[in-house]
Short mmCIF file of C-alpha atoms in Angstrom, two decimals:
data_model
loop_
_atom_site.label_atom_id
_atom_site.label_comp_id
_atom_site.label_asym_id
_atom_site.label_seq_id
_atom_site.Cartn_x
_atom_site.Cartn_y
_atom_site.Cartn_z
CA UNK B 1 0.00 0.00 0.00
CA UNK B 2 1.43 3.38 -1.13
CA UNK B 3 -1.21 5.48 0.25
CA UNK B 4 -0.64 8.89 1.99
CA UNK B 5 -3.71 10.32 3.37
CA UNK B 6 -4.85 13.88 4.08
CA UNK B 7 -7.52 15.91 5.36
CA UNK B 8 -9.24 18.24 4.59
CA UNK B 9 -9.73 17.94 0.86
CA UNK B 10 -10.40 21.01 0.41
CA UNK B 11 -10.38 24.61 3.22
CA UNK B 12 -11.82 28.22 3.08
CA UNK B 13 -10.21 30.32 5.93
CA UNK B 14 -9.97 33.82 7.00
CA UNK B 15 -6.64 35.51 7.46
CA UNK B 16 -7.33 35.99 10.80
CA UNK B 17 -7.85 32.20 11.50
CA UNK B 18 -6.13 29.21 12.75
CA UNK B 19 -6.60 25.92 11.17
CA UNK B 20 -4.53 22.36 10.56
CA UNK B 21 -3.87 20.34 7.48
CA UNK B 22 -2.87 16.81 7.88
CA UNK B 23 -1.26 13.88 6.94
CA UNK B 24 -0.99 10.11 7.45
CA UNK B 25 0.94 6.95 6.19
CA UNK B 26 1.36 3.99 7.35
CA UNK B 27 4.13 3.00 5.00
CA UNK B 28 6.57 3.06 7.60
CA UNK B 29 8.63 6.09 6.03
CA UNK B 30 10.17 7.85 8.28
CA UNK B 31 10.83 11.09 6.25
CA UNK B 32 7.80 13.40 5.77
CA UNK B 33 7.62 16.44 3.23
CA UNK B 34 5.06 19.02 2.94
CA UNK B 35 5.30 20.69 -0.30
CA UNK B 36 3.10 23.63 -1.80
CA UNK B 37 2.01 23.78 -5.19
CA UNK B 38 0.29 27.16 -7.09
CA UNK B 39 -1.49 26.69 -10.22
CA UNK B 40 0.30 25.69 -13.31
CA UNK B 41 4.02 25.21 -11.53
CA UNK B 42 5.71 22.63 -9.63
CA UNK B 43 5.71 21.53 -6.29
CA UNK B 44 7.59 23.81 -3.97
CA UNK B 45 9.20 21.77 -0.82
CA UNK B 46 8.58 23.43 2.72
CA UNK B 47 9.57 21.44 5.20
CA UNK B 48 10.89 18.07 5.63
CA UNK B 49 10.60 15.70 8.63
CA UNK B 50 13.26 12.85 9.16
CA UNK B 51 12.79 10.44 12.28
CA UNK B 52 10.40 12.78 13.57
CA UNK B 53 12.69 15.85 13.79
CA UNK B 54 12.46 18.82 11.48
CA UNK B 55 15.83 18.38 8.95
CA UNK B 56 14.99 21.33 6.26
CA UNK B 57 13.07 24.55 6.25
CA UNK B 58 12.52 26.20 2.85
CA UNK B 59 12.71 29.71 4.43
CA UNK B 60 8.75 29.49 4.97
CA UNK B 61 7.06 32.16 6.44
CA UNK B 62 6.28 31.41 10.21
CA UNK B 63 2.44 31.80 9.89
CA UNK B 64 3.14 27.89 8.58
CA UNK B 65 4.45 25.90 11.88
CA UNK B 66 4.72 22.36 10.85
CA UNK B 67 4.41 19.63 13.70
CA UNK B 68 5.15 15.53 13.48
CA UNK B 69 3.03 13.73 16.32
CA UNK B 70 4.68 10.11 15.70
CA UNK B 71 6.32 8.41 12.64
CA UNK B 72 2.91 8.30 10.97
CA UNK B 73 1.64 11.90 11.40
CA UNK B 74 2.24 14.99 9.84
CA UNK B 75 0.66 18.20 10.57
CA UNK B 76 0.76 21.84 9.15
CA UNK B 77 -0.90 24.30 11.49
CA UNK B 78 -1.84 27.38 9.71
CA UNK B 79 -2.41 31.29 11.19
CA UNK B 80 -2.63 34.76 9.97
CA UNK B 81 -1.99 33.39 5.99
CA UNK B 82 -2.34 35.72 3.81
CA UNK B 83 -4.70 35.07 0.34
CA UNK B 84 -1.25 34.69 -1.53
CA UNK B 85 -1.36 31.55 0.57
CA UNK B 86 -3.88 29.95 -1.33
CA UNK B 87 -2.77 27.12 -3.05
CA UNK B 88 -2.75 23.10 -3.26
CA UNK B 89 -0.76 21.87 -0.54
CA UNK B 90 0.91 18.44 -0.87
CA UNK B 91 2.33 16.05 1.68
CA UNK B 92 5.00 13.07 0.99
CA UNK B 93 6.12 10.24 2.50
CA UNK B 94 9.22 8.11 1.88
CA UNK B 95 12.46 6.36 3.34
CA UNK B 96 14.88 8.80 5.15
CA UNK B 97 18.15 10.13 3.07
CA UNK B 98 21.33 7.65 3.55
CA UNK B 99 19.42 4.54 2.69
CA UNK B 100 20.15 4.66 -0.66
CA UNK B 101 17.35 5.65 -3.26
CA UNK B 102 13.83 6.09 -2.53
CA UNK B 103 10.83 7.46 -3.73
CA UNK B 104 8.39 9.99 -2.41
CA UNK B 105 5.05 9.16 -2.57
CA UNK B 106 2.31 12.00 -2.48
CA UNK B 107 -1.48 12.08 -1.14
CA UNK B 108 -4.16 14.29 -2.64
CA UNK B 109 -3.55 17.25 -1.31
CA UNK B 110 -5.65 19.89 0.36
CA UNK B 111 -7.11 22.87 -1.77
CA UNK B 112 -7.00 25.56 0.71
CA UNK B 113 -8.41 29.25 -0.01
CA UNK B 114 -7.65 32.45 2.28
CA UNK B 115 -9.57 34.81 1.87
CA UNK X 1 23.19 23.39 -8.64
CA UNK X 2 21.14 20.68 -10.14
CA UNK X 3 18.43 22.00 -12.53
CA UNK X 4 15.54 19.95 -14.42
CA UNK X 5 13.87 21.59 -17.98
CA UNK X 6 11.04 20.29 -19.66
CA UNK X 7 10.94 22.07 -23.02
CA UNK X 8 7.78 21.47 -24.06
CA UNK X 9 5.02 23.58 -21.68
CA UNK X 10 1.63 22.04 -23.81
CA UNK X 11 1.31 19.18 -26.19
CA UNK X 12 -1.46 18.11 -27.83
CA UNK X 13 -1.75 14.77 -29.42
CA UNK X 14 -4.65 12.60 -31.15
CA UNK X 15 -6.36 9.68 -29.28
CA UNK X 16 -4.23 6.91 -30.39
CA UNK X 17 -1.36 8.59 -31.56
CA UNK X 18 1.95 8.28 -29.74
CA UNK X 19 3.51 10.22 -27.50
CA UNK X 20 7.05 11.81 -26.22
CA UNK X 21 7.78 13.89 -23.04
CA UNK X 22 10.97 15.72 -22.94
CA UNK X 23 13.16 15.81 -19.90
CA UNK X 24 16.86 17.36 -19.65
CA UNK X 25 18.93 17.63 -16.35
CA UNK X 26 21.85 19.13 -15.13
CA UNK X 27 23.94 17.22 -12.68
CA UNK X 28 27.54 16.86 -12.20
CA UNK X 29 26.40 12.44 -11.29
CA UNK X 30 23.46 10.88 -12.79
CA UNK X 31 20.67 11.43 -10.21
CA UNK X 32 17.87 9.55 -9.65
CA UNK X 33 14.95 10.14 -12.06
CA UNK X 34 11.11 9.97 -12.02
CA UNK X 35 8.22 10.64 -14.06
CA UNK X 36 5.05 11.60 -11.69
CA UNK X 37 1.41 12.86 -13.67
CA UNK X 38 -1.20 14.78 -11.92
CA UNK X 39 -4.87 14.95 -12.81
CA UNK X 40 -6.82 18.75 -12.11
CA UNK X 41 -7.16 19.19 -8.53
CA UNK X 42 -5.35 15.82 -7.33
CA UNK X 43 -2.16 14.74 -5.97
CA UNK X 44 1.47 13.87 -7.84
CA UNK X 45 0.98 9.93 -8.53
CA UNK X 46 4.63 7.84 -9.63
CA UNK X 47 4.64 6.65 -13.43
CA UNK X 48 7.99 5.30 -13.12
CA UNK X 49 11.50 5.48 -12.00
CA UNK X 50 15.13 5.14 -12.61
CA UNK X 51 17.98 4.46 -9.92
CA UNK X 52 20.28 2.35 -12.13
CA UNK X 53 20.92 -0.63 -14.86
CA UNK X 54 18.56 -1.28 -17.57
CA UNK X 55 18.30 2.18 -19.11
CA UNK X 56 15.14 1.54 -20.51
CA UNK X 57 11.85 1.58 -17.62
CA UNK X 58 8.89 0.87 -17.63
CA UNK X 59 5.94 2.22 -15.26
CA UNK X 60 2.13 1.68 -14.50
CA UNK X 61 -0.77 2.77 -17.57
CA UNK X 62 1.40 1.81 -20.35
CA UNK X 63 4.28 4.29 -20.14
CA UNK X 64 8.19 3.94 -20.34
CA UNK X 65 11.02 6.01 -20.16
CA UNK X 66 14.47 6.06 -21.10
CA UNK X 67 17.25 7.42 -19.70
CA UNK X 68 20.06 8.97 -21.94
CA UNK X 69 23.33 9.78 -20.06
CA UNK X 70 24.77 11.41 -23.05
CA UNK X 71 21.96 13.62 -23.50
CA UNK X 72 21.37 13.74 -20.06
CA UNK X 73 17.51 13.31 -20.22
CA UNK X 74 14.99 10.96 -19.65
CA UNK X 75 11.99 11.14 -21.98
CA UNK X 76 8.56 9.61 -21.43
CA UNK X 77 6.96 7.77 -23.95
CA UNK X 78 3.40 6.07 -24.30
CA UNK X 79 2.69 4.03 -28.17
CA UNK X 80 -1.21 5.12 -28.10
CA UNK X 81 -2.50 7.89 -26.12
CA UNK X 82 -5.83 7.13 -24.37
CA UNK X 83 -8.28 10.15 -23.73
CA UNK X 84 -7.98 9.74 -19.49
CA UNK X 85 -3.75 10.29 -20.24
CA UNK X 86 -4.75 14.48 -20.24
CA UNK X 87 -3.03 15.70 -17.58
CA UNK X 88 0.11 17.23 -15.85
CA UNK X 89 3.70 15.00 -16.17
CA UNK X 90 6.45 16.55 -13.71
CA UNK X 91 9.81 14.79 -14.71
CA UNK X 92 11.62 15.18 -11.34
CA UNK X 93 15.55 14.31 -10.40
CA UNK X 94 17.32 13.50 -6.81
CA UNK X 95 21.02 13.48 -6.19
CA UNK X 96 22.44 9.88 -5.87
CA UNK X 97 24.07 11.07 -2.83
CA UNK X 98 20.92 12.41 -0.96
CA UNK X 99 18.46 10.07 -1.69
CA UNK X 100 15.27 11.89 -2.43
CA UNK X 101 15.05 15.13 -2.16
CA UNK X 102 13.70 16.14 -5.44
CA UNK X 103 13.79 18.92 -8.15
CA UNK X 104 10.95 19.29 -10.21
CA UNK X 105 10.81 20.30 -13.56
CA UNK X 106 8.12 23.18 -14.74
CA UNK X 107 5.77 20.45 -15.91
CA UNK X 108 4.21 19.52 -19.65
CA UNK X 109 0.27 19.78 -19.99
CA UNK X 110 -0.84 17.32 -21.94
CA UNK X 111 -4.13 17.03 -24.24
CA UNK X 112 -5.43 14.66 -25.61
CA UNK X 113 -7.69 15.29 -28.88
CA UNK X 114 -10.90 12.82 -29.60
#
């Protein structure tokens, strides 16, 4: 099973609220990405999780504070955005760096809308 | 740094007809490779990958890709397009000495005419 699993599908917030995206696999990966993707480009990594400890921060703003509960969780707690925030956010799951290759796999996504 | 380019931004085939997906890369080592496709609104799903040998791979809904080291790219190719193959393809590389931490290209649309 290659499934990563996230909720909400899809978010409408004000900038002055505070809500969570998150995450799940049970792949037993213990590297976790969160990525964030606008219309028509790429994916753009955030933040990535390795054995439950925070290894690389993309210079994200700090209204995105990423948290990892256990090996199976990821979460991306969300306050103040701004509507330039809106966007398809993407989580990842896959071995840890220095096993040799691996592969990321990706869940749906959340669609999430400031406005 | 290492940099992926897809030249081609739309292409537009027939139902039927083949296809070809362009992918270069710059990297000092040959990094790992992937092809990933995303339908509107949904996540990145894996097509196929290459970490080493065979330089010809194949992946899930008919595709295969080939990796070039003299050309340094990694095309995707399908022999008959089907109508539900419309979508995004992200060619995408990782350095062989960092596992996966990957470097998307800027993505090809792809449309498929009836």
């Amino acid at each position: 099973d290659t499934e990563v699993i996230q909720t909400p599908k899809h978010l409408v917030m004000g900038m002055t609220n505070k809500k969570s995206l998150k995450c799940e696999q049970h792949m037993g990966h213990r590297a976790m990405y969160w990525y964030k993707q606008k219309a028509k480009k790429p994916p753009e990594l955030m933040f990535v999780y390795s054995y439950e400890k925070l290894s690389i921060n993309e210079s994200v703003p700090s209204r995105f504070s990423p948290e990892c509960p256990n090996s199976s969780l990821l979460n991306l707690h969300l306050h103040a955005l701004q509507p330039e925030d809106s966007a398809l956010y993407l989580c990842a799951s896959s071995h840890p760096p220095g096993g040799g290759p691996d592969t990321q796999y990706f869940g749906p996504g959340t669609r999430l809308t400031v406005l | 740094a290492q940099s992926v380019t897809q030249p081609d931004i739309h292409i537009t085939v027939s139902e039927g007809a083949s296809l070809e997906l362009r992918c270069n890369y710059s990297y000092g080592a040959t990094p790992y490779l992937f092809w990933y496709v995303q339908s509107p609104g949904q996540g990145l799903q894996l097509l196929l990958k290459y970490f080493s040998g065979d330089t010809l791979v194949q992946g899930i809904k008919g595709f295969e890709a080939e990796f070039k080291r003299s050309q340094s790219s990694f095309n995707l190719r399908k022999p008959s397009v089907h109508w539900s193959d419309a979508a995004e393809y992200f060619c995408a590389v990782a350095p062989n000495n960092a596992g996966n931490m990957l470097t998307f290209g800027g993505g090809t649309r792809l449309m498929v005419k009836p």
